[in-house]
mmCIF file of C-alpha atoms and ligand atoms in Angstrom:
data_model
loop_
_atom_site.group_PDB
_atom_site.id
_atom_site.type_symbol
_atom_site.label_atom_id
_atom_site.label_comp_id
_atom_site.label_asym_id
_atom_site.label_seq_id
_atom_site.Cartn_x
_atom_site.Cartn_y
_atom_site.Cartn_z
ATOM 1 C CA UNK A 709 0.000 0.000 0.000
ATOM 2 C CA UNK A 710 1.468 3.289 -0.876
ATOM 3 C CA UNK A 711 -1.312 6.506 -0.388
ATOM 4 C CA UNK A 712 -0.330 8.631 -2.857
ATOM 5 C CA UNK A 713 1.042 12.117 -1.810
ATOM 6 C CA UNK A 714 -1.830 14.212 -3.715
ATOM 7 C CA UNK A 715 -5.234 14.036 -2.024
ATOM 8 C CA UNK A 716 -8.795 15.574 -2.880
ATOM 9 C CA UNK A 717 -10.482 17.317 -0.195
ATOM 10 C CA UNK A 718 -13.724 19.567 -0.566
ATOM 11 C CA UNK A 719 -12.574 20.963 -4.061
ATOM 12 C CA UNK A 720 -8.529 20.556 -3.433
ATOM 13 C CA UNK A 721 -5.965 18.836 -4.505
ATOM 14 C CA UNK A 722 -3.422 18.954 -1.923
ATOM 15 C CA UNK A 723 -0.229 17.193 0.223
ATOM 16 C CA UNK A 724 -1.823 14.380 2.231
ATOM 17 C CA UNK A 725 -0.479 16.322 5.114
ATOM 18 C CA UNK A 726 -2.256 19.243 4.893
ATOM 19 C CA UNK A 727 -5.934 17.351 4.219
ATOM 20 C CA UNK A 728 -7.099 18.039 7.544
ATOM 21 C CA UNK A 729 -11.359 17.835 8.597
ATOM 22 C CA UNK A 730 -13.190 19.147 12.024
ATOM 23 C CA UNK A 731 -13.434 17.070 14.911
ATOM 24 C CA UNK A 732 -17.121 18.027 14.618
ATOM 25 C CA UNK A 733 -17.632 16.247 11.287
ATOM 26 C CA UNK A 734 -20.507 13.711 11.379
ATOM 27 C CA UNK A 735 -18.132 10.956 9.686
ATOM 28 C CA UNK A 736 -15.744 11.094 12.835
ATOM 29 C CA UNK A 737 -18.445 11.678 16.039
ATOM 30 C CA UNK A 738 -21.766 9.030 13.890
ATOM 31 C CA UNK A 739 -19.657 7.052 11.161
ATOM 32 C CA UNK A 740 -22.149 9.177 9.245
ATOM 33 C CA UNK A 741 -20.642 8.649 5.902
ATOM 34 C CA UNK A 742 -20.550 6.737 2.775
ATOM 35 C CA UNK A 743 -17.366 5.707 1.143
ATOM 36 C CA UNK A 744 -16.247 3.416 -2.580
ATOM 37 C CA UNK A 745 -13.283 1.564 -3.133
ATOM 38 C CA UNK A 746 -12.926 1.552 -6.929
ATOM 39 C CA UNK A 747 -9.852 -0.449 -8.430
ATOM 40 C CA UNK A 748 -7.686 0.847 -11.166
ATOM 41 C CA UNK A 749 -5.931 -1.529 -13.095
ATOM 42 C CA UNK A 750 -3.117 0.017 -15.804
ATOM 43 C CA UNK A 751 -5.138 3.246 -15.256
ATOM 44 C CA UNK A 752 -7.973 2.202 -16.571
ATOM 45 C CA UNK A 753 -10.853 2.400 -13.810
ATOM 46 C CA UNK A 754 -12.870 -1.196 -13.483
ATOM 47 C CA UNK A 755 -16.966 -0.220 -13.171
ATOM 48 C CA UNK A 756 -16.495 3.360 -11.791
ATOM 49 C CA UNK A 757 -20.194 3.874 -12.941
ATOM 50 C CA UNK A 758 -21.122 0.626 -11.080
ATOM 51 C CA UNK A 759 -19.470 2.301 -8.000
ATOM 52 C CA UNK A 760 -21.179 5.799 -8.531
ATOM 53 C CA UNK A 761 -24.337 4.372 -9.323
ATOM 54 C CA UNK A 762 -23.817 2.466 -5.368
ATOM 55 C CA UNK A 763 -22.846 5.315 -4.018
ATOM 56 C CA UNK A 764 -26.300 7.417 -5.234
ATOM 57 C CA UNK A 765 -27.722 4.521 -3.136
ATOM 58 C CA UNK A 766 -25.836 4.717 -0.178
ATOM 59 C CA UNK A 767 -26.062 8.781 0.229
ATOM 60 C CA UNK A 768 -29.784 8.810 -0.706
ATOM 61 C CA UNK A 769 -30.308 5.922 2.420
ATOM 62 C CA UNK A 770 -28.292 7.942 4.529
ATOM 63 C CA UNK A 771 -29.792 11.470 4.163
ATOM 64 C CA UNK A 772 -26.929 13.275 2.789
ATOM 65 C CA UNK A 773 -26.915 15.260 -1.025
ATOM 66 C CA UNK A 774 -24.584 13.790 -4.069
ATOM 67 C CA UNK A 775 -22.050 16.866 -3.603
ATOM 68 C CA UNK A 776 -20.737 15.897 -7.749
ATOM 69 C CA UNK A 777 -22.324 14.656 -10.800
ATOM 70 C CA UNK A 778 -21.144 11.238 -11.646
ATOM 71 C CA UNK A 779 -18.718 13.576 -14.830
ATOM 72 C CA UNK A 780 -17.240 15.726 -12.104
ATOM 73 C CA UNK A 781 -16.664 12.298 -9.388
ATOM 74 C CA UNK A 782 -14.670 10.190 -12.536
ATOM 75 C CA UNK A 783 -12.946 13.659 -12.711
ATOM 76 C CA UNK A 784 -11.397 14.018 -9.440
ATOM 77 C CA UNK A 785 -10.882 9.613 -9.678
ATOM 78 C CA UNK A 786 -8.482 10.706 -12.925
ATOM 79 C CA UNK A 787 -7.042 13.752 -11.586
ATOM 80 C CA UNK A 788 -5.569 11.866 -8.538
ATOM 81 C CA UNK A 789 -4.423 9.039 -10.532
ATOM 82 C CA UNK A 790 -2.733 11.133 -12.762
ATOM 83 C CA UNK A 791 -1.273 13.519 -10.131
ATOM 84 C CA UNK A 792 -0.156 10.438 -8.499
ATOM 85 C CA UNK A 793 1.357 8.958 -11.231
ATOM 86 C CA UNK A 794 -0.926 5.387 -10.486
ATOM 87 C CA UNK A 795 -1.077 2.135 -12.585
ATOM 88 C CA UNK A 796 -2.801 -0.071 -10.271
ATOM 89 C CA UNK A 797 -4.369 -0.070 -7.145
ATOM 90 C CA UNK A 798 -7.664 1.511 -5.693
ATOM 91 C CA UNK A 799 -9.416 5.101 -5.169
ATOM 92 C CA UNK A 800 -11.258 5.382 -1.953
ATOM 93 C CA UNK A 801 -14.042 7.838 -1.610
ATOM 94 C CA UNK A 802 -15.470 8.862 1.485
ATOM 95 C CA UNK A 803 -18.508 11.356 1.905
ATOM 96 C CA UNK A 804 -19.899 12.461 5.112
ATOM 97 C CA UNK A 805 -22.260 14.590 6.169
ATOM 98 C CA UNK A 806 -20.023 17.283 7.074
ATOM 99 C CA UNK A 807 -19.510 19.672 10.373
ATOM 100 C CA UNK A 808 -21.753 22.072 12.339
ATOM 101 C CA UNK A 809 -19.601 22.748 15.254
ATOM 102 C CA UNK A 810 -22.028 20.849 17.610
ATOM 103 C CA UNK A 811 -22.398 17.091 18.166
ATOM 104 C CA UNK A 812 -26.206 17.055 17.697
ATOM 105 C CA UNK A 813 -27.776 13.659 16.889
ATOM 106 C CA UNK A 814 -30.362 14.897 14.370
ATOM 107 C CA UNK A 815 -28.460 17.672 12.630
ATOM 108 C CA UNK A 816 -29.698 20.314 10.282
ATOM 109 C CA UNK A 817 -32.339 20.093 8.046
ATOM 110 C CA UNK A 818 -29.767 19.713 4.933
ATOM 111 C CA UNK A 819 -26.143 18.619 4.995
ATOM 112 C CA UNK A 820 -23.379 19.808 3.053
ATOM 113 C CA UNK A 821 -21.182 17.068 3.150
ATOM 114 C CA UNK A 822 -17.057 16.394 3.254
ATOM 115 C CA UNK A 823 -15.768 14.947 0.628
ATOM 116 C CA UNK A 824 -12.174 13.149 0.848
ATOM 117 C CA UNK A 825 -10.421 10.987 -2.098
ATOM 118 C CA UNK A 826 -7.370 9.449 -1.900
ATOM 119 C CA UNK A 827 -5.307 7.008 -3.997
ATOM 120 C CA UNK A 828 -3.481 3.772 -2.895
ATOM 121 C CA UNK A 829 -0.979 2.001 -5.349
ATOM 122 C CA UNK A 830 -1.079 -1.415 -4.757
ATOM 123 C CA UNK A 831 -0.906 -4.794 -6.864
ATOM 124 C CA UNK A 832 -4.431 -5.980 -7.518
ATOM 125 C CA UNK A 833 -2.849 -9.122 -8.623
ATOM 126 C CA UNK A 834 -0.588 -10.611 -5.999
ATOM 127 C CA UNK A 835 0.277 -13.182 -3.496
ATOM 128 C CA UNK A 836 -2.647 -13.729 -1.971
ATOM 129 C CA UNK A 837 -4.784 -13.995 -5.138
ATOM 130 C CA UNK A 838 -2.054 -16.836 -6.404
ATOM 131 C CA UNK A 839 -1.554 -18.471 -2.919
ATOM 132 C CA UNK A 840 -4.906 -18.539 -1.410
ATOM 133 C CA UNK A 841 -6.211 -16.436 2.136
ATOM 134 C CA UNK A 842 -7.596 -18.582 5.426
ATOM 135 C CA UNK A 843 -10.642 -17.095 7.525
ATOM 136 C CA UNK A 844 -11.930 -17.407 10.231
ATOM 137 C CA UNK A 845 -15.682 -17.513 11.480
ATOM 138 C CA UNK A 846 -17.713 -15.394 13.378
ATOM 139 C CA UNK A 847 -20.786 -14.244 14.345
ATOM 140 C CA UNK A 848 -22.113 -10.781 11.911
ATOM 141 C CA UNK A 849 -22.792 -8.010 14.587
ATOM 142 C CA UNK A 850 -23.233 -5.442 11.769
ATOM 143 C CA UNK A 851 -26.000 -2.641 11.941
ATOM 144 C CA UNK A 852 -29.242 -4.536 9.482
ATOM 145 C CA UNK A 853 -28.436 -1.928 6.454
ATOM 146 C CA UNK A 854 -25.487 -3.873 5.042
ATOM 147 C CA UNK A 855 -26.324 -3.002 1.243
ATOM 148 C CA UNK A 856 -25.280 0.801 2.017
ATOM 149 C CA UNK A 857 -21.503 1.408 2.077
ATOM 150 C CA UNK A 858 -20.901 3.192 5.016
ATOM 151 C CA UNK A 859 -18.176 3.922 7.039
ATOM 152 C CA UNK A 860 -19.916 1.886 10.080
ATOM 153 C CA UNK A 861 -16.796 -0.724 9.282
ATOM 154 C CA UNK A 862 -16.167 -1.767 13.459
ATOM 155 C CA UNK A 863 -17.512 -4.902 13.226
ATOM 156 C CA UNK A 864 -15.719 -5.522 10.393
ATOM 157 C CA UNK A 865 -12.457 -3.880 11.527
ATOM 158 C CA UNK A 866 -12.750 -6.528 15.044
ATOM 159 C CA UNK A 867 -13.099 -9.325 12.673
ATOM 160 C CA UNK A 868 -10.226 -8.646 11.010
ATOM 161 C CA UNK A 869 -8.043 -8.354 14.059
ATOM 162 C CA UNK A 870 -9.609 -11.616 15.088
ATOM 163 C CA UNK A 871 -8.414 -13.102 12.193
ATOM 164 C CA UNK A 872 -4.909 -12.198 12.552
ATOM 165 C CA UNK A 873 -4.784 -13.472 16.432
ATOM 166 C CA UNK A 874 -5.815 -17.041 14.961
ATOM 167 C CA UNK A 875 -3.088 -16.684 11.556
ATOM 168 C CA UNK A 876 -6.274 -15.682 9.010
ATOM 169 C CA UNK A 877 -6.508 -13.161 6.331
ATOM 170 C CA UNK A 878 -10.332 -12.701 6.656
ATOM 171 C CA UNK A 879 -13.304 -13.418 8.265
ATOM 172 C CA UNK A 880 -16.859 -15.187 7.050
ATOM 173 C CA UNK A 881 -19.572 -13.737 9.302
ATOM 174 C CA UNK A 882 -22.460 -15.742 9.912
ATOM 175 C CA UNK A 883 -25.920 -14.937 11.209
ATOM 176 C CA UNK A 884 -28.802 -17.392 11.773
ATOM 177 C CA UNK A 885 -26.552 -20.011 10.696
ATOM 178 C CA UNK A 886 -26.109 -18.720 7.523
ATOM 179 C CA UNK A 887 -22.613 -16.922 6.214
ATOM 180 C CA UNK A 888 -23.139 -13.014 5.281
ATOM 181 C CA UNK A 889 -20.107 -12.519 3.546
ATOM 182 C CA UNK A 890 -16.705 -12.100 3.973
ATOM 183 C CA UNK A 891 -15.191 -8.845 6.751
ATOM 184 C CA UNK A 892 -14.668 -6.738 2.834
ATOM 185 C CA UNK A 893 -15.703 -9.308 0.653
ATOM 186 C CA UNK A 894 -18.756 -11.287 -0.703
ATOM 187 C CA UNK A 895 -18.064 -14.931 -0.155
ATOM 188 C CA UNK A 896 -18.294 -17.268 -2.628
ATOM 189 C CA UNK A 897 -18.277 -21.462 -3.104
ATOM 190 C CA UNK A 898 -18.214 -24.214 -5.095
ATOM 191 C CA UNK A 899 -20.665 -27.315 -4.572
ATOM 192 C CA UNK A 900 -19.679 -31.049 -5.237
ATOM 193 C CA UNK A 901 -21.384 -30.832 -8.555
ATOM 194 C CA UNK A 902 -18.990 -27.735 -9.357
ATOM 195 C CA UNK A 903 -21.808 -24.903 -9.052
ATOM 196 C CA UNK A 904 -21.050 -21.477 -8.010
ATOM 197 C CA UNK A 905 -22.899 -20.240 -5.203
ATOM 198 C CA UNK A 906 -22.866 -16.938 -3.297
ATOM 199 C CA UNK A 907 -25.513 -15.239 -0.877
ATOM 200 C CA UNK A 908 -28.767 -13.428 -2.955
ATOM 201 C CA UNK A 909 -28.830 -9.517 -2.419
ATOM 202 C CA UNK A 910 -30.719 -8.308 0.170
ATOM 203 C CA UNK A 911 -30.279 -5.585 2.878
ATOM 204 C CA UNK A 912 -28.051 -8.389 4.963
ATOM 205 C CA UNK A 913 -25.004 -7.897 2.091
ATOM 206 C CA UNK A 914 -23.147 -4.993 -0.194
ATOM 207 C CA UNK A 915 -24.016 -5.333 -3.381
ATOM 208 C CA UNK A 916 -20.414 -6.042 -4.431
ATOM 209 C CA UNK A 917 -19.333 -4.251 -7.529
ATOM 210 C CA UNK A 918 -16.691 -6.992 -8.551
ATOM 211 C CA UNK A 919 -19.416 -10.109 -7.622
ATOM 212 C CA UNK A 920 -22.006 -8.019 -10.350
ATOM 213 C CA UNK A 921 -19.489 -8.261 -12.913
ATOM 214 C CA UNK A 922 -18.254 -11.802 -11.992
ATOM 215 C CA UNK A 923 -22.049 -12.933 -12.374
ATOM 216 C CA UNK A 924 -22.181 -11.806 -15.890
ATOM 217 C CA UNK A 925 -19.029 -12.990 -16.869
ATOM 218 C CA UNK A 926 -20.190 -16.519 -15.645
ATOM 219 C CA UNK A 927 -23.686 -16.126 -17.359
ATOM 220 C CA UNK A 928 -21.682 -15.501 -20.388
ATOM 221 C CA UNK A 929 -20.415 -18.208 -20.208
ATOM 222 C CA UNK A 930 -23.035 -20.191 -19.844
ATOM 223 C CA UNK A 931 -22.052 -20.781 -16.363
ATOM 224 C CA UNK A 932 -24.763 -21.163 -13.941
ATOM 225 C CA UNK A 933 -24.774 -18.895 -10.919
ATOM 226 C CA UNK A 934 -26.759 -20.208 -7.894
ATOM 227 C CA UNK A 935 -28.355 -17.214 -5.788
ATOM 228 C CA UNK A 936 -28.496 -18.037 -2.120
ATOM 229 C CA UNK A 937 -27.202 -18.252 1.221
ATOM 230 C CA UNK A 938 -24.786 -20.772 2.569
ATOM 231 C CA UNK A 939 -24.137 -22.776 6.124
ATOM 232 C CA UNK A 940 -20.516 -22.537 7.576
ATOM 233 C CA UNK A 941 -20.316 -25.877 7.113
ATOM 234 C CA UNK A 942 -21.349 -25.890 3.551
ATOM 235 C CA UNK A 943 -18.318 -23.781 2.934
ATOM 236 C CA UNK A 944 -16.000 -25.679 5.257
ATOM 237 C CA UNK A 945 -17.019 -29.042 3.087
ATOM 238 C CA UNK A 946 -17.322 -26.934 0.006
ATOM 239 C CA UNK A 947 -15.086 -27.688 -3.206
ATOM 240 C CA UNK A 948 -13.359 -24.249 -3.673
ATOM 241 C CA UNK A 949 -14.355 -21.092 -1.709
ATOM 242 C CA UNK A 950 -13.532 -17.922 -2.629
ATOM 243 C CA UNK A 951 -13.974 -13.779 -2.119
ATOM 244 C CA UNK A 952 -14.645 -10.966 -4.549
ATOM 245 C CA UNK A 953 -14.422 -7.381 -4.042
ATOM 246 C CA UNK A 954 -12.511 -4.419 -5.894
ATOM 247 C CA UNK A 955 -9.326 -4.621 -3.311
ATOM 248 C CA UNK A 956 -8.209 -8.091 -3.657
ATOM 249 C CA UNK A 957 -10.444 -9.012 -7.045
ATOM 250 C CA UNK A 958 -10.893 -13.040 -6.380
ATOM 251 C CA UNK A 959 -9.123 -14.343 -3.542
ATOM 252 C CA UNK A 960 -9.335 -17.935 -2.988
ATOM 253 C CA UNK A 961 -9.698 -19.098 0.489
ATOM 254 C CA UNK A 962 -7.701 -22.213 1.176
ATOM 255 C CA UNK A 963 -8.819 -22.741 5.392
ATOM 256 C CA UNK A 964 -11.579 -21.934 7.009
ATOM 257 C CA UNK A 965 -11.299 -22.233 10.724
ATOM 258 C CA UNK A 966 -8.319 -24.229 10.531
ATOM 259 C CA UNK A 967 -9.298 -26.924 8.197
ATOM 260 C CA UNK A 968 -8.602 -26.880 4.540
ATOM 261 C CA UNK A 969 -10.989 -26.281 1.969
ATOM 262 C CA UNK A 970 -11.071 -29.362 -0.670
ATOM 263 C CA UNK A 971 -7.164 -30.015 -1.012
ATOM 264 C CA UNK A 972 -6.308 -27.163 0.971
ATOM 265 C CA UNK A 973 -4.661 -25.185 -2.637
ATOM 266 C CA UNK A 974 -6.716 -22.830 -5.077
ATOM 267 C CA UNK A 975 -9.156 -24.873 -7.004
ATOM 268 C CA UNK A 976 -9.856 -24.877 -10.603
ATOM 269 C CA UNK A 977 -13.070 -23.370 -10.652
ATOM 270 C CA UNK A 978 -11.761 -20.383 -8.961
ATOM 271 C CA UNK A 979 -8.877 -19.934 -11.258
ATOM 272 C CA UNK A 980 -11.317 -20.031 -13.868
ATOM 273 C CA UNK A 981 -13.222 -17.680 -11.992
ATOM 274 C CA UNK A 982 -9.854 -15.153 -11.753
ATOM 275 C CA UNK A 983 -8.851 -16.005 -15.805
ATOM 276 C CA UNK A 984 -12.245 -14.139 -17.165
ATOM 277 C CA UNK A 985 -12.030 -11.504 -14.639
ATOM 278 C CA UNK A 986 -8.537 -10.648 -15.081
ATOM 279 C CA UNK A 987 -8.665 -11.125 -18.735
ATOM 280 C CA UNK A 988 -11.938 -8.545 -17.989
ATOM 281 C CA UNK A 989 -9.899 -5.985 -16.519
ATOM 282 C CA UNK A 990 -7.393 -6.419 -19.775
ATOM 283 C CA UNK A 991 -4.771 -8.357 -17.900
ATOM 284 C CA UNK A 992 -1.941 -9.734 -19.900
ATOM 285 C CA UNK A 993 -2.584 -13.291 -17.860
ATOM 286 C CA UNK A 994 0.422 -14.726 -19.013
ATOM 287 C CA UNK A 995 2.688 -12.384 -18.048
ATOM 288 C CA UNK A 996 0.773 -11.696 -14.129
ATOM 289 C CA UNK A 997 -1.049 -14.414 -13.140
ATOM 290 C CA UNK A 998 0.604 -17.153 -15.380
ATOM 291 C CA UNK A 999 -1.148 -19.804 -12.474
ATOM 292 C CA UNK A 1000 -4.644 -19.144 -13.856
ATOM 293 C CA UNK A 1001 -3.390 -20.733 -17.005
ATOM 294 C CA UNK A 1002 -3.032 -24.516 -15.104
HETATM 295 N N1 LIG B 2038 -18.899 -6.901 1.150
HETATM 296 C C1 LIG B 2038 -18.361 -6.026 2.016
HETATM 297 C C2 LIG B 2038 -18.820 -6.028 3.429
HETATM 298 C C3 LIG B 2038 -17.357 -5.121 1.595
HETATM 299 O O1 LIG B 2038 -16.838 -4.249 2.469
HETATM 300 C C4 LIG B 2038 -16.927 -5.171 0.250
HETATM 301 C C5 LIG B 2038 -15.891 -4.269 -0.241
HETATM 302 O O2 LIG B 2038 -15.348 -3.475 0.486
HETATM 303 C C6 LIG B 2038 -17.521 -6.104 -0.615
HETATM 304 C C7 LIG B 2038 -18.508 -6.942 -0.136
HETATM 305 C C8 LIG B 2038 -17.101 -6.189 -2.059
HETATM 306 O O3 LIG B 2038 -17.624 -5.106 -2.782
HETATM 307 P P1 LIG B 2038 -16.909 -4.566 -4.096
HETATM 308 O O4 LIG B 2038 -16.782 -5.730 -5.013
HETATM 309 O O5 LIG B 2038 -17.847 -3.535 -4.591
HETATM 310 O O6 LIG B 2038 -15.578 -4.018 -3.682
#
């Protein structure tokens, strides 16, 4: 992770260390704030009008006005990877509902909101994608409004300290006995009969950018996609199990809780999975992710 030195802060470009915001700003005292990761892959943004079009969502839910149109938000995303001088990595967004000078529950009638952008070079396709991640599981204590991106990430941010005390990359939460999705991820596996299954959309999940475009690449396929929720145990005794989001693309998970998923190493379906995506995102395959090929 490298945060590039340029950052974007209510109509600025400036030096990361002079981006400075109130104490008194609704994002720091009520997590009252929506944010996008959106990954850029040889400069090219993948779906920035997938994440826009998410993040009309999430600040229409949450009460607080689109500051930019969707021209003037993919101009500030190319300005800072420009200024930056970025090939790959990810542009994180974060709105909030701004400052009053009071900490006031209910606020004004009308918010003008902070807006902060920042870029992070980073290799999309790495390691982890090649190598596999292990998670962990635990119980989803999330707020019930899980399809708006908001900054309400402690749950998430716990989980993922709990999952480096026990030698884990992630966490799959689970409520009612069912798995959520993953701490940043949506959580993916494969059945004994080599179907793809991952959690419908509902309030209980994000509506991951990266698993949208992974379900159309399947259906083009000719791949079937199977729509529902999952048991921990289905995904301990699952073929292949694997994560999507814009950070770390498709990450295969090779543990869960200690015990290896199928043989333990990244299994064909997923690499597969990873081939049409990368090849999506105009990957040279050979030359990056050369393990896809088999
Ligand atoms: N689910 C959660 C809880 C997330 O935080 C994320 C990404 O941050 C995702 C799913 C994946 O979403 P996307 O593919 O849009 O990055």
């Amino acid at each position: 992770m490298t945060i590039g030195r340029t950052v974007y802060l209510n109509g600025n470009y400036c030096p990361v260390e002079d981006a400075t915001i109130s104490p008194f700003d609704r994002g720091f005292l009520f997590a009252h704030a929506a944010y996008e990761v959106t990954s850029v892959y040889d400069g090219r943004f993948i779906d920035l009008e997938g994440h826009l079009s998410r993040l009309r969502r999430t600040l229409e839910g949450i009460s607080i006005p689109n500051p930019y149109s969707d021209e003037k938000w993919a101009e500030i995303h190319s300005d800072l990877v420009d200024r930056n001088g970025m090939e790959e990595g990810t542009v994180y967004l974060e709105v909030t509902a701004g400052d009053y000078g009071l900490r006031d529950f209910a606020g004004p009638e009308t918010f003008t909101p902070t807006v902060f952008v920042y870029a992070d070079a980073r290799p999309l396709i790495g390691d982890l994608a090649r190598d596999g991640i292990r998670a962990i599981t635990l119980g989803d204590t999330r707020w019930k409004r899980r399809d708006m991106k908001t900054v309400q990430l402690l749950s998430q941010a716990l989980a993922y300290r709990a999952a480096r005390q026990e030698g884990a990359e992630t966490a799959f939460m689970i409520e009612d006995g069912l798995v959520t999705e993953a701490a940043s991820a949506n959580a993916w596996i494969v059945d004994a009969d080599g179907k793809l299954i991952t959690r419908e959309l509902s309030h209980a999940i994000l509506p991951g950018i990266t698993r949208a475009g992974i379900v159309s690449l399947l259906k083009k396929e000719g791949l079937e996609v199977v729509e529902r929720a999952f048991t921990p145990e289905e995904a301990v005794s699952a073929k292949e199990v694997f994560t999507t989001s814009s950070g770390a693309i498709v990450a295969p998970v090779v543990a869960i809780d200690g015990k290896p998923v199928g043989d333990g190493r990244p299994g064909q379906v997923t690499r597969r999975v990873q081939r049409l995506y990368y090849e999506a995102m105009g990957a040279d395959v050979a030359a990056v992710a050369p393990w896809v090929l088999g």
